[in-house]
Amino acid sequence: MQRIESGNVAAALGVMLAKTQVVAAYPITPQTPLTEKLSELIENGDLAAEYITVESEHSALAVCIGAASAGARAFTATSANGLLYMSEQVHWAAGARLPLVMCVVNRGVGAPWTVWNDHQDSISQRDAGWIQIYVNDHQEIIDTVIKAFRLAEAVSIPVMVCYDGYYLSHTYMPFDVPDEDKVDAFLPAFSYKHTLDPEHPENLNTVTMPFARADRDGVIQPGYMDIRHNLHQELRQALPIFEQIDSDYQAIFGRGGSPILSRYQCDGADYIVVAMGSLSNRIKDIVDELNGEGLKIGVLSVHLYRPFPQEQIIAALRDVKGAIVIEKALSYGNQGALFGDIKAVLYPCAQRPFIHSYIIGLGGREIKKADLYDAIKASCTASETFEDTSRWIGLNR
Amino acid sequence: MDDVKCIIRTSNSKPGPGDAGRTGSWRVERPVIDHQKCTPAKRQKSSCYLCWLYCPDGVISKELEPKIDLEYCKGCGICAQECPTGAIEMVEESSLIEEEKRSHAKN
Amino acid sequence: MNQQVTNPVHLTAEEFMHPGNRACSGCGLSVLYRIGLKALGRDSIFVVPPSCLTVMQGLYPIAATQIPSLNVTFASTAAAASGVRAALKVRNREHIKVVAWAGDGGTSDIGIQSLSAAIERGEDFLYICYDNEAYMNTGVQRSGTTPRGTITTNTPIKGKIQRNKDLPTIIAAHHPTYVATCSAAYPLDFYNKIIKAISYKGLKYIHIHTPCPSGWGMEERMSITVGKMAVSAGLFDLYEVENGKKTLSGPSAKLLKREKLPRVADYFKTQSRFRALSEEQIAEIQVEIDAKWAGYRQEQE
């Protein structure tokens, strides 16, 4: 059924269709309408879930951790400083191998305070061991939230679905709301392996030695490093599993096919602009204009950011002349976040493009058409070699 | 197809004794119960059991002649301190170990 | 459902924890935990933050506890317990008791926010705070419940300058279903209060004074004796708060009949952690205790 709603509502409808059982959330701009919609859906009976109105984001994720450990499908959502406040729990949920889903409504981090969009919040958590997916429009929001539950439960790794604050959370777009019956067929009821159960008592997530150690039956069990290694391995294995899940989704709902990366005009392109989130769609317009002027530029939108799609990035970028990474986050003191990741995977390739890095739109700094046009054109037509660092667009405006 | 082929690795412990090994080795003193003074032993009737109640490690058996599991008794001495008839004495491990060695050598 | 008991003879011999665990020799927590589990039974799920109990319950892969337990981050005990309860509710398994066990640090300091919120939300679980009056697991640092004058590793020479938080009173001001104070030295009183608490819905809070030979500076064998002295001196009172009414329990209620309580100075003498207390400070504390008990006696009339 087609509806015109905000991105936050799209997310809430996805959570409802997934028959989430426990929701815990703390209000923070620009996530609040998502949680408000969930409250409404629960109170009017459309979603049979427990909603825990926690007193902080740290507690929000704590409730989800408790709920998932005790066998329920759980969800939370946050932004910016809320995500940072729950950072301890973010690491915890990954290490505890809990199949949680969290929407991060992307917003810049303080200090100083900002309520406007950039990606620094979720990017700052990229090393924690969660699956991270960045979506570009409202249809992708609702579809990805539903897929995220199935993915999380398939691999026992929590999933972060990230969408741009304001640009997506608060704008209205038409999108299809999947049929409940079809979602039920796609997403089975929650069942998780290490559920707290008096029939089979276990002590979960306790202190784990640096070394492997014998259990009560004398069987050697792993140490901390082995458990963490396992998380990393299985996080990497989540990529083909996500492709299969997306394929199943496409078979039922007729949408999908590019779960890892989306490509626009990339066939035969000399240059490819790489971006994440709604910015990707804006860049398509710019690229159309530049292609009209005779250039051959494509747009690559990265959806699955963690695990980092090493092979797919290499395949997409290895043979072009130049890759232009435009992003809304960085590793301070070093360089653009996505830029660094792309450079690293291309390093071993005998043949590789130049890679330029642009930082744009931090704290919601307006992204003008001219900014994108000038930067992309400059990179594609540059006679000199760019410095190997990130260029910031739109400063002091 | 959706299931991960590896076993999910979390630290989930199963119940069992001896997480700290043989904690009986912590002892410097060992409780010795004089069943002549011990109330349930003397009366041959379920009674008192304060040593059993207060034992932090649950290594005293709840029976007419309470016995101590020396594998795990840490030798805290709470039982001796709290016994209302003074039936429990804390005896130095070293002297008892010597005695046990001697009797073991004899056999 | 278990009945209350007044005699160890009637207490089940079934054990719910394993020996050979990492609790210190003579640990007060070990006594109360062992007896408390007999009141709770196997249809329980525990939530445990970093604390002595974390270590006592066992390091991976051996669990000294026989109850399914969830280890959680320090500040989140009450929130995680709320999540566990929510899951049991949606899965129609509400007969399972949810019990949070946290230390004084994890309750009065870092954990107070999430606990305060859980009570305000009317969450349904039992929260047990075992109060050994410092961060014992990390080596005896001062906490919000460390009494004034106590030597800890953060207050190593002068002793703690500030008074402790009166945590049970703070919790009672939230109007949870049930508040009780207990002592590890009176395990049957603790057992009985658990039985009562778990028969109620809503948030139940039990605060239990927990002697710690390692951190208090006394012989291991003295845990129960010293715990009892704290109660007989009228320093730590055993009571219940229900429907806004506070009632002294057993060993504390008995003290109402006495005109003069044993001197608190004798209690302080048993532990080296109180060595920095001056005569004046002890006298001040005695005055406070006497005034408190005069107040209790007046309420009785």
Short mmCIF file of C-alpha atoms in Angstrom, two decimals, chain A residues 272-275 317 323-327 338-339 342 355-359:
data_model
loop_
_atom_site.label_atom_id
_atom_site.label_comp_id
_atom_site.label_asym_id
_atom_site.label_seq_id
_atom_site.Cartn_x
_atom_site.Cartn_y
_atom_site.Cartn_z
CA ILE A 272 33.02 7.38 -9.84
CA VAL A 273 31.72 9.53 -7.01
CA VAL A 274 31.27 7.54 -3.80
CA ALA A 275 28.87 8.60 -1.07
CA LEU A 317 36.56 1.10 -8.49
CA ALA A 323 37.25 7.79 -7.32
CA ILE A 324 35.85 10.87 -5.60
CA VAL A 325 34.66 10.23 -2.06
CA ILE A 326 32.29 12.84 -0.67
CA GLU A 327 31.29 12.25 2.92
CA LEU A 338 34.95 6.18 4.04
CA PHE A 339 37.92 7.59 2.12
CA ILE A 342 38.39 2.67 0.35
CA ILE A 355 41.11 8.77 -4.84
CA HIS A 356 40.03 12.23 -3.76
CA SER A 357 38.38 12.98 -0.44
CA TYR A 358 35.85 15.69 0.34
CA ILE A 359 34.25 16.49 3.68
#
